[in-house]
Amino acid sequence: MASEYQPPSWAGNPKPGLHLDVVKNDSVLQKLLIDEKDYYLFGRNRDVCDFPLQHQSCSRVHAALVHHKNLNRPFLIDLGSAHGTFIGSIRLEADKPQQLLVDATFSFGASTRCYTLREKPQTVSLVSDEAGEGGMLLGLTDLDNEVDDITQYNTAHNRQISTIGIIEEVSRKRHR
């Protein structure tokens, strides 16, 4: 089943590393990579949507996340859902693109899952003490958080790569 959604003419590929943190009850459930296509669809219809939503208040094809090729920024578009798409607590108007900034959080319908826009984590560098202690780490808590972010991002990226291999293999078997 194909989607009837047609992306705007300004849709284009995003910069590498753009992803979403999926959060529920203050815990990151997963990272969704959104750096390979012009747009991604959210909704309950698993056949059409890139990111299926499970909550009953969500529409079959609820919203689109579209990257603007000239502004190099993502926009969220509610596709006429009954229960709304929200950036923070602000409900979007149907079919009106709304720019998303990095660290913006959005949600769908009455679902308690939130999606936070993130850029690729920066690589971690070890900082040594200037007093000559040599090799002493400063801000260990921050370093742990950065390592966790990079690890989660790389795990999501590796899962996507392995999924691509499976999809290609299944596609080849179908064409035989």
PDB file of C-alpha atoms in Angstrom:
ATOM      1  CA  MET A   1       0.000   0.000   0.000  1.00  0.00           C
ATOM      2  CA  ALA A   2       1.518   3.302  -1.038  1.00  0.00           C
ATOM      3  CA  SER A   3       1.084   6.579   0.783  1.00  0.00           C
ATOM      4  CA  GLU A   4      -0.814   9.392  -0.878  1.00  0.00           C
ATOM      5  CA  TYR A   5       1.489  11.908   0.811  1.00  0.00           C
ATOM      6  CA  GLN A   6       3.487  14.037  -1.599  1.00  0.00           C
ATOM      7  CA  PRO A   7       6.387  15.948  -0.032  1.00  0.00           C
ATOM      8  CA  PRO A   8       6.786  19.666  -0.764  1.00  0.00           C
ATOM      9  CA  SER A   9       9.041  20.717  -3.643  1.00  0.00           C
ATOM     10  CA  TRP A  10      11.573  22.070  -1.138  1.00  0.00           C
ATOM     11  CA  ALA A  11      12.220  18.641   0.419  1.00  0.00           C
ATOM     12  CA  GLY A  12      15.829  17.429   0.293  1.00  0.00           C
ATOM     13  CA  ASN A  13      18.294  15.175   2.078  1.00  0.00           C
ATOM     14  CA  PRO A  14      19.396  16.219   5.583  1.00  0.00           C
ATOM     15  CA  LYS A  15      22.943  16.413   6.868  1.00  0.00           C
ATOM     16  CA  PRO A  16      24.419  13.155   8.200  1.00  0.00           C
ATOM     17  CA  GLY A  17      23.909  12.352  11.852  1.00  0.00           C
ATOM     18  CA  LEU A  18      20.471  13.878  12.329  1.00  0.00           C
ATOM     19  CA  HIS A  19      18.378  11.619  14.578  1.00  0.00           C
ATOM     20  CA  LEU A  20      15.523  11.459  17.048  1.00  0.00           C
ATOM     21  CA  ASP A  21      15.678  10.313  20.657  1.00  0.00           C
ATOM     22  CA  VAL A  22      12.468   8.467  21.520  1.00  0.00           C
ATOM     23  CA  VAL A  23      11.721   9.170  25.190  1.00  0.00           C
ATOM     24  CA  LYS A  24       9.075   7.771  27.537  1.00  0.00           C
ATOM     25  CA  ASN A  25       9.031   8.297  31.315  1.00  0.00           C
ATOM     26  CA  ASP A  26      12.359  10.183  31.123  1.00  0.00           C
ATOM     27  CA  SER A  27      14.125   7.162  29.565  1.00  0.00           C
ATOM     28  CA  VAL A  28      15.515   7.066  26.038  1.00  0.00           C
ATOM     29  CA  LEU A  29      13.914   4.028  24.406  1.00  0.00           C
ATOM     30  CA  GLN A  30      15.733   4.263  21.075  1.00  0.00           C
ATOM     31  CA  LYS A  31      17.368   6.518  18.534  1.00  0.00           C
ATOM     32  CA  LEU A  32      15.800   6.873  15.091  1.00  0.00           C
ATOM     33  CA  LEU A  33      18.135   7.922  12.285  1.00  0.00           C
ATOM     34  CA  ILE A  34      16.565  10.535  10.013  1.00  0.00           C
ATOM     35  CA  ASP A  35      19.472  11.438   7.769  1.00  0.00           C
ATOM     36  CA  GLU A  36      18.892   9.383   4.624  1.00  0.00           C
ATOM     37  CA  LYS A  37      15.582  10.506   3.074  1.00  0.00           C
ATOM     38  CA  ASP A  38      13.797  13.743   2.168  1.00  0.00           C
ATOM     39  CA  TYR A  39      10.934  12.941   4.517  1.00  0.00           C
ATOM     40  CA  TYR A  40       9.725  10.414   7.079  1.00  0.00           C
ATOM     41  CA  LEU A  41       6.123   9.492   7.884  1.00  0.00           C
ATOM     42  CA  PHE A  42       4.748   8.758  11.362  1.00  0.00           C
ATOM     43  CA  GLY A  43       1.486   6.895  11.958  1.00  0.00           C
ATOM     44  CA  ARG A  44      -0.208   3.620  12.852  1.00  0.00           C
ATOM     45  CA  ASN A  45      -0.104   2.214   9.300  1.00  0.00           C
ATOM     46  CA  ARG A  46       3.025   0.030   9.343  1.00  0.00           C
ATOM     47  CA  ASP A  47       2.853  -0.530   5.567  1.00  0.00           C
ATOM     48  CA  VAL A  48       3.186   3.173   4.785  1.00  0.00           C
ATOM     49  CA  CYS A  49       4.902   4.871   7.711  1.00  0.00           C
ATOM     50  CA  ASP A  50       8.641   4.902   8.305  1.00  0.00           C
ATOM     51  CA  PHE A  51       8.113   5.101  12.065  1.00  0.00           C
ATOM     52  CA  PRO A  52       4.991   3.254  13.252  1.00  0.00           C
ATOM     53  CA  LEU A  53       3.098   4.745  16.192  1.00  0.00           C
ATOM     54  CA  GLN A  54       1.259   2.406  18.549  1.00  0.00           C
ATOM     55  CA  HIS A  55      -1.058   4.718  20.456  1.00  0.00           C
ATOM     56  CA  GLN A  56      -4.739   4.542  19.450  1.00  0.00           C
ATOM     57  CA  SER A  57      -5.035   8.353  19.402  1.00  0.00           C
ATOM     58  CA  CYS A  58      -2.606   8.461  16.470  1.00  0.00           C
ATOM     59  CA  SER A  59      -3.871   8.490  12.893  1.00  0.00           C
ATOM     60  CA  ARG A  60      -2.900   5.904  10.287  1.00  0.00           C
ATOM     61  CA  VAL A  61      -0.672   8.497   8.601  1.00  0.00           C
ATOM     62  CA  HIS A  62      -0.355  11.127  11.306  1.00  0.00           C
ATOM     63  CA  ALA A  63       2.548  13.459  10.454  1.00  0.00           C
ATOM     64  CA  ALA A  64       5.559  13.985   8.209  1.00  0.00           C
ATOM     65  CA  LEU A  65       9.056  15.109   9.130  1.00  0.00           C
ATOM     66  CA  VAL A  66      10.422  16.862   6.033  1.00  0.00           C
ATOM     67  CA  HIS A  67      13.911  18.257   5.574  1.00  0.00           C
ATOM     68  CA  HIS A  68      14.179  21.623   3.794  1.00  0.00           C
ATOM     69  CA  LYS A  69      17.000  21.401   1.233  1.00  0.00           C
ATOM     70  CA  ASN A  70      17.656  25.173   1.091  1.00  0.00           C
ATOM     71  CA  LEU A  71      17.292  26.042   4.768  1.00  0.00           C
ATOM     72  CA  ASN A  72      18.955  22.766   5.816  1.00  0.00           C
ATOM     73  CA  ARG A  73      16.425  22.326   8.634  1.00  0.00           C
ATOM     74  CA  PRO A  74      13.691  19.804   9.374  1.00  0.00           C
ATOM     75  CA  PHE A  75      10.008  20.749   9.436  1.00  0.00           C
ATOM     76  CA  LEU A  76       7.184  18.833  11.101  1.00  0.00           C
ATOM     77  CA  ILE A  77       3.815  18.689   9.333  1.00  0.00           C
ATOM     78  CA  ASP A  78       0.590  17.413  10.880  1.00  0.00           C
ATOM     79  CA  LEU A  79      -1.287  15.578   8.125  1.00  0.00           C
ATOM     80  CA  GLY A  80      -4.796  16.403   9.352  1.00  0.00           C
ATOM     81  CA  SER A  81      -4.731  14.080  12.369  1.00  0.00           C
ATOM     82  CA  ALA A  82      -7.767  14.019  14.660  1.00  0.00           C
ATOM     83  CA  HIS A  83      -5.811  14.301  17.911  1.00  0.00           C
ATOM     84  CA  GLY A  84      -2.979  16.570  16.834  1.00  0.00           C
ATOM     85  CA  THR A  85       0.776  16.828  16.575  1.00  0.00           C
ATOM     86  CA  PHE A  86       2.558  18.867  19.226  1.00  0.00           C
ATOM     87  CA  ILE A  87       5.909  20.658  19.464  1.00  0.00           C
ATOM     88  CA  GLY A  88       6.270  20.974  23.201  1.00  0.00           C
ATOM     89  CA  SER A  89       2.692  21.742  24.265  1.00  0.00           C
ATOM     90  CA  ILE A  90       1.799  23.719  21.115  1.00  0.00           C
ATOM     91  CA  ARG A  91      -0.570  21.958  18.725  1.00  0.00           C
ATOM     92  CA  LEU A  92       0.355  22.311  15.048  1.00  0.00           C
ATOM     93  CA  GLU A  93      -2.108  23.478  12.437  1.00  0.00           C
ATOM     94  CA  ALA A  94      -2.890  20.769   9.902  1.00  0.00           C
ATOM     95  CA  ASP A  95      -0.803  20.819   6.703  1.00  0.00           C
ATOM     96  CA  LYS A  96       1.273  23.798   7.868  1.00  0.00           C
ATOM     97  CA  PRO A  97       5.027  23.059   8.105  1.00  0.00           C
ATOM     98  CA  GLN A  98       6.599  24.057  11.412  1.00  0.00           C
ATOM     99  CA  GLN A  99      10.379  24.325  11.747  1.00  0.00           C
ATOM    100  CA  LEU A 100      12.071  22.072  14.302  1.00  0.00           C
ATOM    101  CA  LEU A 101      15.171  23.273  16.110  1.00  0.00           C
ATOM    102  CA  VAL A 102      17.807  20.928  17.515  1.00  0.00           C
ATOM    103  CA  ASP A 103      16.664  19.683  20.959  1.00  0.00           C
ATOM    104  CA  ALA A 104      13.010  20.435  20.139  1.00  0.00           C
ATOM    105  CA  THR A 105      10.611  17.823  21.504  1.00  0.00           C
ATOM    106  CA  PHE A 106       7.432  16.744  19.733  1.00  0.00           C
ATOM    107  CA  SER A 107       4.668  14.192  20.264  1.00  0.00           C
ATOM    108  CA  PHE A 108       1.612  12.719  18.575  1.00  0.00           C
ATOM    109  CA  GLY A 109      -1.982  12.610  19.852  1.00  0.00           C
ATOM    110  CA  ALA A 110      -2.314  11.525  23.488  1.00  0.00           C
ATOM    111  CA  SER A 111       0.809   9.341  23.339  1.00  0.00           C
ATOM    112  CA  THR A 112       3.299   9.848  26.168  1.00  0.00           C
ATOM    113  CA  ARG A 113       6.243   9.080  23.881  1.00  0.00           C
ATOM    114  CA  CYS A 114       8.223  12.168  22.950  1.00  0.00           C
ATOM    115  CA  TYR A 115      10.664  12.596  20.097  1.00  0.00           C
ATOM    116  CA  THR A 116      13.633  14.943  20.503  1.00  0.00           C
ATOM    117  CA  LEU A 117      15.582  16.177  17.490  1.00  0.00           C
ATOM    118  CA  ARG A 118      19.344  15.637  17.881  1.00  0.00           C
ATOM    119  CA  GLU A 119      22.474  16.094  15.817  1.00  0.00           C
ATOM    120  CA  LYS A 120      25.285  13.561  15.625  1.00  0.00           C
ATOM    121  CA  PRO A 121      27.184  13.499  18.935  1.00  0.00           C
ATOM    122  CA  GLN A 122      30.642  14.995  18.825  1.00  0.00           C
ATOM    123  CA  THR A 123      33.581  12.661  19.381  1.00  0.00           C
ATOM    124  CA  VAL A 124      34.951  12.617  22.917  1.00  0.00           C
ATOM    125  CA  SER A 125      38.440  13.917  23.616  1.00  0.00           C
ATOM    126  CA  LEU A 126      40.309  13.298  26.844  1.00  0.00           C
ATOM    127  CA  VAL A 127      41.293  16.443  28.713  1.00  0.00           C
ATOM    128  CA  SER A 128      44.475  16.479  30.777  1.00  0.00           C
ATOM    129  CA  ASP A 129      45.125  18.655  33.809  1.00  0.00           C
ATOM    130  CA  GLU A 130      47.276  21.707  33.040  1.00  0.00           C
ATOM    131  CA  ALA A 131      49.070  21.372  36.385  1.00  0.00           C
ATOM    132  CA  GLY A 132      51.024  18.466  34.974  1.00  0.00           C
ATOM    133  CA  GLU A 133      49.124  15.663  36.692  1.00  0.00           C
ATOM    134  CA  GLY A 134      48.959  14.090  33.250  1.00  0.00           C
ATOM    135  CA  GLY A 135      46.025  12.071  32.030  1.00  0.00           C
ATOM    136  CA  MET A 136      43.608  13.215  34.725  1.00  0.00           C
ATOM    137  CA  LEU A 137      40.074  13.490  33.363  1.00  0.00           C
ATOM    138  CA  LEU A 138      38.102  16.635  34.050  1.00  0.00           C
ATOM    139  CA  GLY A 139      34.308  16.527  34.171  1.00  0.00           C
ATOM    140  CA  LEU A 140      34.015  12.743  34.340  1.00  0.00           C
ATOM    141  CA  THR A 141      30.204  12.874  34.560  1.00  0.00           C
ATOM    142  CA  ASP A 142      30.007  14.883  31.315  1.00  0.00           C
ATOM    143  CA  LEU A 143      32.426  12.478  29.652  1.00  0.00           C
ATOM    144  CA  ASP A 144      30.276   9.488  30.656  1.00  0.00           C
ATOM    145  CA  ASN A 145      27.173  11.164  29.199  1.00  0.00           C
ATOM    146  CA  GLU A 146      28.976  11.955  25.929  1.00  0.00           C
ATOM    147  CA  VAL A 147      30.269   8.381  25.640  1.00  0.00           C
ATOM    148  CA  ASP A 148      26.733   7.058  26.272  1.00  0.00           C
ATOM    149  CA  ASP A 149      25.312   9.366  23.560  1.00  0.00           C
ATOM    150  CA  ILE A 150      27.947   8.287  21.039  1.00  0.00           C
ATOM    151  CA  THR A 151      27.426   4.611  21.912  1.00  0.00           C
ATOM    152  CA  GLN A 152      23.637   4.874  21.497  1.00  0.00           C
ATOM    153  CA  TYR A 153      23.995   6.738  18.213  1.00  0.00           C
ATOM    154  CA  ASN A 154      26.494   4.192  16.837  1.00  0.00           C
ATOM    155  CA  THR A 155      24.266   1.310  17.958  1.00  0.00           C
ATOM    156  CA  ALA A 156      21.292   2.832  16.107  1.00  0.00           C
ATOM    157  CA  HIS A 157      23.455   3.376  13.028  1.00  0.00           C
ATOM    158  CA  ASN A 158      24.734  -0.228  13.111  1.00  0.00           C
ATOM    159  CA  ARG A 159      21.191  -1.590  13.455  1.00  0.00           C
ATOM    160  CA  GLN A 160      20.170   0.417  10.397  1.00  0.00           C
ATOM    161  CA  ILE A 161      23.116  -0.948   8.390  1.00  0.00           C
ATOM    162  CA  SER A 162      22.293  -4.556   9.342  1.00  0.00           C
ATOM    163  CA  THR A 163      18.613  -3.990   8.490  1.00  0.00           C
ATOM    164  CA  ILE A 164      19.564  -2.627   5.068  1.00  0.00           C
ATOM    165  CA  GLY A 165      21.504  -5.846   4.390  1.00  0.00           C
ATOM    166  CA  ILE A 166      18.488  -7.979   5.340  1.00  0.00           C
ATOM    167  CA  ILE A 167      16.127  -5.924   3.158  1.00  0.00           C
ATOM    168  CA  GLU A 168      18.467  -6.190   0.161  1.00  0.00           C
ATOM    169  CA  GLU A 169      18.781  -9.959   0.631  1.00  0.00           C
ATOM    170  CA  VAL A 170      14.994 -10.428   0.847  1.00  0.00           C
ATOM    171  CA  SER A 171      14.552  -8.233  -2.234  1.00  0.00           C
ATOM    172  CA  ARG A 172      17.019 -10.383  -4.214  1.00  0.00           C
ATOM    173  CA  LYS A 173      15.197 -13.591  -3.214  1.00  0.00           C
ATOM    174  CA  ARG A 174      11.857 -12.151  -4.365  1.00  0.00           C
ATOM    175  CA  HIS A 175      13.262 -11.293  -7.822  1.00  0.00           C
ATOM    176  CA  ARG A 176      14.545 -14.829  -8.463  1.00  0.00           C
TER     177      ARG A 176
END
